[in-house]
Short mmCIF file of C-alpha atoms in Angstrom, two decimals:
data_model
loop_
_atom_site.label_atom_id
_atom_site.label_comp_id
_atom_site.label_asym_id
_atom_site.label_seq_id
_atom_site.Cartn_x
_atom_site.Cartn_y
_atom_site.Cartn_z
CA MET A 1 -0.07 0.03 0.22
CA LEU A 2 1.02 3.77 -0.50
CA LYS A 3 1.60 6.11 2.37
CA VAL A 4 2.11 9.41 2.44
CA TYR A 5 5.71 10.56 4.38
CA ALA A 6 6.98 14.21 4.77
CA VAL A 7 10.27 14.75 3.59
CA GLU A 8 11.66 15.20 7.24
CA ASN A 9 10.55 12.01 8.08
CA LEU A 10 11.65 10.16 5.30
CA ARG A 11 14.46 7.02 5.93
CA SER A 12 17.25 5.27 4.06
CA GLY A 13 15.73 2.61 2.48
CA MET A 14 12.07 3.38 2.43
CA ARG A 15 10.94 2.54 -1.28
CA VAL A 16 9.52 4.82 -3.27
CA GLY A 17 5.68 4.08 -4.76
CA ARG A 18 5.41 6.84 -7.01
CA ASP A 19 7.87 8.95 -9.05
CA ILE A 20 9.11 12.33 -7.33
CA MET A 21 8.89 15.30 -9.64
CA ASP A 22 11.06 18.07 -9.64
CA GLU A 23 9.77 22.09 -10.24
CA ASN A 24 9.67 21.31 -13.81
CA ASP A 25 7.96 17.97 -13.75
CA GLN A 26 10.97 16.04 -14.32
CA ILE A 27 11.56 13.00 -12.51
CA LEU A 28 14.12 13.20 -9.94
CA ILE A 29 13.31 9.50 -8.33
CA GLY A 30 11.19 6.90 -9.94
CA THR A 31 8.83 4.66 -8.64
CA GLY A 32 10.75 1.48 -7.05
CA THR A 33 13.81 3.31 -6.11
CA ASN A 34 15.21 2.78 -2.52
CA LEU A 35 16.12 6.14 -0.85
CA THR A 36 19.71 6.83 0.08
CA LYS A 37 21.04 9.42 2.53
CA GLU A 38 21.77 11.41 -0.22
CA MET A 39 18.59 11.30 -2.04
CA ILE A 40 16.89 12.54 0.99
CA TYR A 41 19.16 15.35 1.54
CA GLY A 42 18.79 16.26 -1.90
CA LEU A 43 15.03 16.38 -1.67
CA LEU A 44 15.40 18.77 1.45
CA ASP A 45 16.93 21.36 -0.43
CA ARG A 46 13.78 21.42 -2.70
CA PRO A 47 10.08 22.56 -2.51
CA ILE A 48 8.78 18.75 -2.05
CA PHE A 49 7.13 18.26 0.69
CA ALA A 50 5.71 14.89 0.86
CA VAL A 51 6.47 11.31 -0.95
CA TYR A 52 4.81 8.50 -1.61
CA ILE A 53 6.21 5.43 -0.09
CA GLU A 54 5.50 1.55 -0.55
CA GLU A 55 4.88 -0.33 2.26
CA GLU A 56 3.21 -3.86 3.15
CA GLU A 57 -0.20 -3.12 4.85
CA THR A 58 -0.73 -3.56 8.57
CA HIS A 59 -4.13 -3.50 9.77
CA GLY A 60 -4.46 -0.95 12.56
CA GLU A 61 -0.94 0.75 12.64
CA ILE A 62 -0.98 4.75 12.46
CA PRO A 63 0.83 5.65 9.35
CA GLY A 64 4.42 7.41 10.50
CA LYS A 65 4.08 6.49 14.14
CA GLU A 66 7.32 5.21 14.27
CA HIS A 67 9.32 8.33 13.59
CA LEU A 68 7.18 10.68 16.42
CA LEU A 69 9.72 10.49 19.17
CA ASP A 70 13.61 10.53 18.63
CA ASP A 71 15.87 9.31 21.65
CA SER A 72 18.94 11.11 21.14
CA TYR A 73 16.84 14.15 20.73
CA THR A 74 14.44 13.88 23.86
CA ASN A 75 17.58 12.94 25.87
CA CYS A 76 19.66 15.89 24.94
CA TYR A 77 16.80 18.14 25.59
CA ASN A 78 16.26 16.25 28.75
CA GLU A 79 19.97 17.21 29.88
CA VAL A 80 19.86 20.74 28.82
CA TYR A 81 16.70 21.23 30.87
CA ASP A 82 18.23 20.08 33.59
CA LYS A 83 21.14 22.36 33.32
CA LEU A 84 19.26 25.05 32.33
CA SER A 85 17.16 24.33 35.82
CA VAL A 86 20.23 24.46 38.06
CA LEU A 87 21.35 27.76 36.70
CA PHE A 88 18.03 29.56 36.69
CA THR A 89 18.01 28.73 40.46
CA GLY A 90 21.44 29.31 41.53
CA LEU A 91 20.69 33.09 39.96
CA ALA A 92 17.14 33.26 41.41
CA GLU A 93 18.12 32.42 45.06
CA ARG A 94 21.50 33.00 45.32
CA GLY A 95 22.77 35.23 42.73
CA GLU A 96 25.41 32.97 41.75
CA PHE A 97 26.19 32.68 37.99
CA ASN A 98 28.81 29.96 36.72
CA ALA A 99 29.85 30.69 33.05
CA ALA A 100 31.17 27.38 32.60
CA ASP A 101 27.86 25.90 33.15
CA LEU A 102 26.41 28.22 30.26
CA GLN A 103 28.95 27.13 28.05
CA SER A 104 27.84 23.48 28.80
CA ILE A 105 24.14 24.14 27.72
CA MET A 106 25.42 25.74 24.78
CA ASP A 107 28.03 23.08 23.73
CA GLU A 108 27.97 22.97 20.11
CA LYS A 109 26.70 19.39 20.11
CA ASN A 110 23.54 20.51 22.11
CA PHE A 111 22.43 22.96 19.87
CA THR A 112 23.34 21.36 16.62
CA GLU A 113 20.91 18.65 17.81
CA LEU A 114 18.04 20.71 19.21
CA SER A 115 18.11 23.29 16.42
CA ASP A 116 17.95 20.90 13.83
CA GLY A 117 15.37 22.11 11.36
CA ALA A 118 12.02 20.33 10.99
CA LYS A 119 12.94 17.46 13.98
CA ALA A 120 13.02 20.34 16.23
CA VAL A 121 9.82 21.69 15.78
CA SER A 122 8.00 18.37 16.12
CA GLN A 123 10.09 16.92 19.06
CA ILE A 124 9.42 19.85 21.21
CA HIS A 125 5.50 19.55 20.58
CA ASN A 126 5.60 15.89 20.70
CA MET A 127 7.08 15.08 24.19
CA GLU A 128 5.50 14.86 27.06
CA GLN A 129 7.13 17.76 29.83
CA SER A 130 6.98 17.53 33.35
CA GLY A 131 8.70 20.31 35.74
CA SER A 132 8.86 23.73 35.21
CA TYR A 133 6.78 25.37 32.76
CA LEU A 134 8.75 28.37 32.63
CA ILE A 135 11.96 26.71 32.10
CA HIS A 136 10.62 24.47 29.28
CA HIS A 137 9.35 27.73 27.49
CA CYS A 138 12.36 29.39 28.00
CA LEU A 139 14.35 26.30 26.54
CA HIS A 140 11.75 26.13 23.29
CA VAL A 141 12.52 29.91 22.69
CA GLY A 142 16.12 29.04 22.72
CA ILE A 143 15.63 26.24 20.35
CA LEU A 144 13.17 28.11 18.11
CA ALA A 145 15.83 31.20 18.45
CA GLY A 146 18.33 28.75 16.76
CA LEU A 147 16.03 27.75 14.02
CA MET A 148 15.36 31.87 13.43
CA ALA A 149 18.90 32.56 13.35
CA LYS A 150 19.70 30.12 11.00
CA TRP A 151 16.71 31.22 8.83
CA LEU A 152 17.76 34.80 8.85
CA GLY A 153 21.47 33.64 8.12
CA MET A 154 23.03 35.22 11.51
CA SER A 155 26.88 34.98 12.04
CA VAL A 156 27.95 31.99 14.20
CA LEU A 157 28.25 34.66 17.20
CA ASP A 158 24.99 36.19 16.64
CA GLN A 159 23.29 32.55 16.41
CA TYR A 160 25.21 31.90 19.95
CA ASN A 161 23.71 35.29 21.25
CA LEU A 162 20.25 35.34 19.96
CA VAL A 163 20.04 31.42 21.72
CA ILE A 164 21.06 32.69 24.81
CA ALA A 165 18.80 35.62 25.06
CA GLY A 166 16.05 33.02 24.21
CA LEU A 167 16.94 30.98 27.05
CA PHE A 168 16.92 33.87 29.66
CA LEU A 169 14.22 35.86 28.09
CA ASP A 170 11.53 34.83 30.92
CA ILE A 171 13.82 34.25 33.96
CA GLY A 172 12.76 37.59 35.73
CA LYS A 173 9.14 35.56 36.38
CA LEU A 174 11.24 33.91 39.03
CA ARG A 175 10.65 37.11 40.64
CA VAL A 176 6.86 36.98 40.35
CA PRO A 177 4.89 35.32 42.95
CA ARG A 178 3.80 32.01 41.83
CA GLU A 179 0.12 32.26 42.50
CA ILE A 180 -0.24 35.22 40.03
CA LEU A 181 1.71 33.38 37.30
CA GLU A 182 -0.45 30.27 37.83
CA LYS A 183 -3.59 31.93 38.50
CA GLN A 184 -6.79 30.61 36.66
CA GLY A 185 -9.16 33.00 35.17
CA SER A 186 -8.36 37.15 34.79
CA LEU A 187 -5.41 38.91 36.48
CA THR A 188 -6.25 41.97 38.55
CA ASP A 189 -5.00 45.21 37.24
CA SER A 190 -2.21 45.00 40.24
CA GLU A 191 -1.31 41.54 39.19
CA PHE A 192 -1.04 42.29 35.66
CA GLU A 193 1.31 45.21 36.62
CA MET A 194 3.80 42.61 38.43
CA VAL A 195 3.81 40.13 35.56
CA LYS A 196 4.66 43.57 33.34
CA LYS A 197 7.78 43.55 35.49
CA HIS A 198 9.19 40.31 34.96
CA ALA A 199 11.59 41.98 31.73
CA GLN A 200 12.96 44.33 33.71
CA PHE A 201 13.27 41.96 36.59
CA GLY A 202 15.49 39.27 34.21
CA TYR A 203 17.34 42.35 32.62
CA ASP A 204 18.26 43.29 36.58
CA MET A 205 18.95 40.22 37.36
CA LEU A 206 21.49 39.20 34.31
CA SER A 207 23.16 42.73 34.80
CA GLN A 208 24.98 41.04 38.08
CA THR A 209 26.55 38.37 36.07
CA THR A 210 29.14 38.56 32.73
CA MET A 211 26.18 38.62 30.42
CA ASN A 212 25.84 42.39 31.53
CA ALA A 213 28.43 42.94 28.54
CA ASN A 214 26.47 41.74 25.84
CA GLN A 215 24.03 44.30 25.23
CA ASP A 216 22.33 42.16 22.24
CA ILE A 217 21.27 39.49 24.86
CA MET A 218 20.56 42.18 27.57
CA GLN A 219 18.33 43.98 25.13
CA GLY A 220 16.27 41.12 24.12
CA VAL A 221 15.45 39.98 27.37
CA LEU A 222 14.54 43.41 28.50
CA GLN A 223 12.32 44.21 25.25
CA HIS A 224 10.91 40.95 24.17
CA HIS A 225 7.51 42.61 25.26
CA GLU A 226 7.84 45.89 23.66
CA ARG A 227 5.69 46.22 20.50
CA CYS A 228 6.56 48.40 17.11
CA ASP A 229 3.49 50.51 17.39
CA GLY A 230 4.74 51.45 21.07
CA SER A 231 1.94 49.31 23.10
CA GLY A 232 4.26 47.18 24.43
CA TYR A 233 6.42 47.10 27.96
CA PRO A 234 8.21 48.05 29.85
CA ASN A 235 9.37 51.25 28.17
CA GLY A 236 6.74 51.60 25.51
CA LEU A 237 9.33 51.72 22.68
CA LYS A 238 8.47 52.17 19.22
CA GLY A 239 9.91 50.68 15.79
CA ASP A 240 13.63 51.06 15.48
CA LYS A 241 14.28 52.15 19.23
CA ILE A 242 13.48 48.13 19.61
CA SER A 243 16.25 46.17 19.23
CA LYS A 244 17.05 43.14 16.26
CA PHE A 245 16.76 40.58 18.96
CA GLY A 246 13.90 42.60 21.30
CA LYS A 247 11.51 42.17 17.70
CA ILE A 248 12.77 38.13 17.14
CA LEU A 249 12.02 36.95 20.57
CA ALA A 250 8.61 38.88 20.62
CA ILE A 251 7.41 36.57 18.19
CA LEU A 252 9.19 33.40 19.24
CA ASP A 253 7.68 34.23 22.73
CA ILE A 254 4.19 34.37 21.29
CA TYR A 255 4.42 31.54 19.34
CA ASP A 256 5.86 29.08 21.80
CA ALA A 257 3.62 30.56 24.91
CA MET A 258 0.31 29.91 22.57
CA ALA A 259 1.12 26.86 20.87
CA SER A 260 1.91 24.78 24.32
CA ASP A 261 -0.10 23.97 27.31
CA ARG A 262 -0.30 26.38 30.46
CA VAL A 263 -1.55 26.15 33.93
CA PHE A 264 -4.19 28.54 32.82
CA ALA A 265 -4.84 27.90 29.49
CA LYS A 266 -4.72 25.13 26.78
CA ARG A 267 -2.31 25.11 23.53
CA LYS A 268 -3.84 26.41 20.37
CA SER A 269 -3.48 25.27 16.73
CA PRO A 270 -0.10 26.35 15.30
CA PHE A 271 -2.26 27.90 12.57
CA ASP A 272 -4.47 30.03 15.15
CA VAL A 273 -1.02 31.19 16.55
CA PHE A 274 -0.05 32.25 13.06
CA SER A 275 -3.55 34.11 12.50
CA THR A 276 -2.77 36.08 15.62
CA LEU A 277 0.84 36.70 14.75
CA TYR A 278 -0.26 37.96 11.39
CA ASP A 279 -3.03 40.27 12.54
CA ASP A 280 -0.47 41.53 15.11
CA ILE A 281 1.98 42.21 12.15
CA LEU A 282 -1.01 43.92 10.25
CA ASP A 283 -1.69 46.16 13.42
CA GLY A 284 2.29 47.24 13.41
CA LYS A 285 2.48 45.49 17.02
CA LEU A 286 5.33 42.71 15.50
CA ASP A 287 8.08 43.29 12.71
CA THR A 288 6.70 42.71 9.15
CA GLU A 289 10.16 40.60 7.78
CA TYR A 290 11.04 38.83 11.18
CA GLY A 291 7.31 37.60 11.23
CA VAL A 292 6.43 36.54 8.03
CA LEU A 293 9.68 34.64 7.86
CA PHE A 294 8.95 33.04 10.68
CA ILE A 295 5.53 32.07 9.85
CA LYS A 296 6.76 30.68 6.51
CA HIS A 297 9.37 28.58 7.84
CA LEU A 298 7.81 27.00 10.73
CA CYS A 299 4.84 26.03 8.31
CA HIS A 300 7.41 23.87 6.19
CA ALA A 301 8.61 22.46 9.71
CA LEU A 302 5.26 21.53 10.55
CA ASN A 303 5.05 18.96 7.58
CA GLY A 304 4.92 15.45 9.30
CA ASN A 305 3.44 16.39 12.56
CA TRP A 306 0.80 15.04 13.78
CA VAL A 307 -2.30 17.37 14.78
CA GLY A 308 -5.44 16.97 16.48
CA LEU A 309 -9.04 17.60 14.31
CA SER A 310 -12.41 19.35 15.42
CA ASN A 311 -14.19 16.42 14.31
CA GLY A 312 -12.14 14.04 16.71
CA ASP A 313 -9.96 12.49 14.38
CA LYS A 314 -6.17 12.52 14.33
CA GLY A 315 -4.16 13.54 11.02
CA ARG A 316 -0.82 14.08 9.92
CA ILE A 317 0.01 17.22 7.81
CA VAL A 318 1.57 16.24 4.73
CA TYR A 319 1.49 19.29 2.52
CA LEU A 320 1.26 23.21 3.39
CA ASP A 321 1.41 25.91 0.79
CA GLU A 322 4.00 28.01 2.22
CA SER A 323 3.40 30.52 -0.30
CA ARG A 324 0.71 31.84 1.76
CA VAL A 325 0.85 33.11 5.27
CA ARG A 326 -2.50 32.07 6.23
CA SER A 327 -2.43 28.83 4.37
CA LEU A 328 -4.39 25.45 5.98
CA PRO A 329 -2.70 22.08 5.25
CA VAL A 330 -3.81 19.14 3.73
CA VAL A 331 -3.78 16.10 6.39
CA GLN A 332 -3.97 12.70 6.34
CA THR A 333 -6.41 11.02 8.89
CA ALA A 334 -5.26 7.67 10.63
CA GLY A 335 -7.44 5.79 8.42
CA GLY A 336 -5.77 6.91 5.59
CA GLU A 337 -8.23 9.96 4.17
CA PHE A 338 -6.77 12.93 2.80
CA ILE A 339 -8.37 16.16 3.97
CA ASP A 340 -7.66 19.41 2.45
CA LEU A 341 -8.64 21.71 5.49
CA GLY A 342 -8.37 24.57 2.77
CA GLN A 343 -11.25 23.34 1.05
CA ARG A 344 -13.04 21.72 4.46
CA ARG A 345 -13.98 24.73 6.29
CA ASP A 346 -16.02 22.77 8.53
CA ILE A 347 -13.11 20.96 10.07
CA LYS A 348 -9.99 22.64 12.08
CA VAL A 349 -6.73 21.70 13.73
CA THR A 350 -7.28 22.00 17.42
CA CYS A 351 -3.43 21.68 18.35
CA ILE A 352 -0.31 19.64 17.78
CA LEU A 353 -0.52 16.30 19.37
CA THR A 354 1.85 14.69 21.72
CA ALA A 355 3.37 11.23 21.10
CA ASN A 356 1.25 9.98 23.79
CA GLU A 357 -1.96 11.32 22.33
CA VAL A 358 -1.18 10.12 18.74
CA MET A 359 -0.55 6.50 20.28
CA GLY A 360 -3.61 6.56 22.85
#
C-alpha cells in the first residue's frame, strides 16, 4: 500500500511508491527506488514536501507513528533542561552565575541537535514535559531562536547570542509570585502590573552576571514584550528603538506560549497562532520581515506533524502551501483519508499532538 511521508520523516531504504517530480515536472527519483541518505538530503533542499512510499499493509497501524519521538533528541533536551534548571535556581535564589555552566548548556553538540530544522519543531511538541513550564518555555524559545537565527543567515556569534537571550528571556518571572503566574482566570490590574515587571526583573538579574557586557542579549531579554507601535512594555518603545533581538524574541515568545499547554490555558493550533501573529503584523505590533519569515519557515517545519482535528480525528500534515501566510494544510487521517483543510472549512486543526496522544 502507498503511504505519504513528509520529506523530513523519510529514512534510508524506504521504497518510492510514485515518481518524485521536480519543479519542472521532470522525474527526480523513480517509482521503486530505495531511498539513500544522499537522495533524502537532496529532497530537503527542494520545494518538495511529501513523498509516496510503498509499504506492506499492516492493519490498525497509524502511518508515520514510528518516527514520533527521537531518543537522542529527547535525551539531549532533558539534559539541557536539567542544566538550565540548575542555572536558573542558582541565579534566582543565591545570585550565583557560573559562565562554565552556561557554556556547557551552549555546547555546540547540544544546539546542533536541538535546533535541527523540522525535527526540532516536531520533537518539542511531541514530548510529554513534566517540571517547570517556565523553564520548558525558555528552552523552547532558545531552540526556536536557534532555528530563526539560521533562517536569517546570522553569523555564528549572533546565532549563539540570540539562543542565550531566548533561554533567559523569562527568568525574571522567578521574582513574580507563583500564585499570580499560575492564577486561573483574569488577572487584576495590580497582578498584571506585577507580571509586566518580569522583563525588567530579568534584565536586572542578568546585569549582575558576565552577560551584562553583551547588549544584544541584555536588550533582547528587556525588550521581548515591546511592540513596534509603542503598545508594549516595560518602556513603550516604538519601531527602530526596539533592538533586533527584542523584535525576534517577541515573535518566538508569543508562538510558543500559545502553542504550548499552560496552567491557565490549553495550547492552540499553530495555525490559529499564525493568524494571531499575522494580525499583529498587520496592526503594526510585530516586525513584518521577521514575522512573515518565521511563519513561512515554521509552516515548512510542521510538515509531518500529527494534529488533533475538531471532528475528533487525528491527522498528519502532508502538505502546506508556504507561499501563503494564512494557508491551511492537507492532512492524512489515521484511517488513510486525505482532507484539504483549506477546502473543508467545517474541520479545523485544534492543536499539535504529543506522541502519547497520537498513540492513545
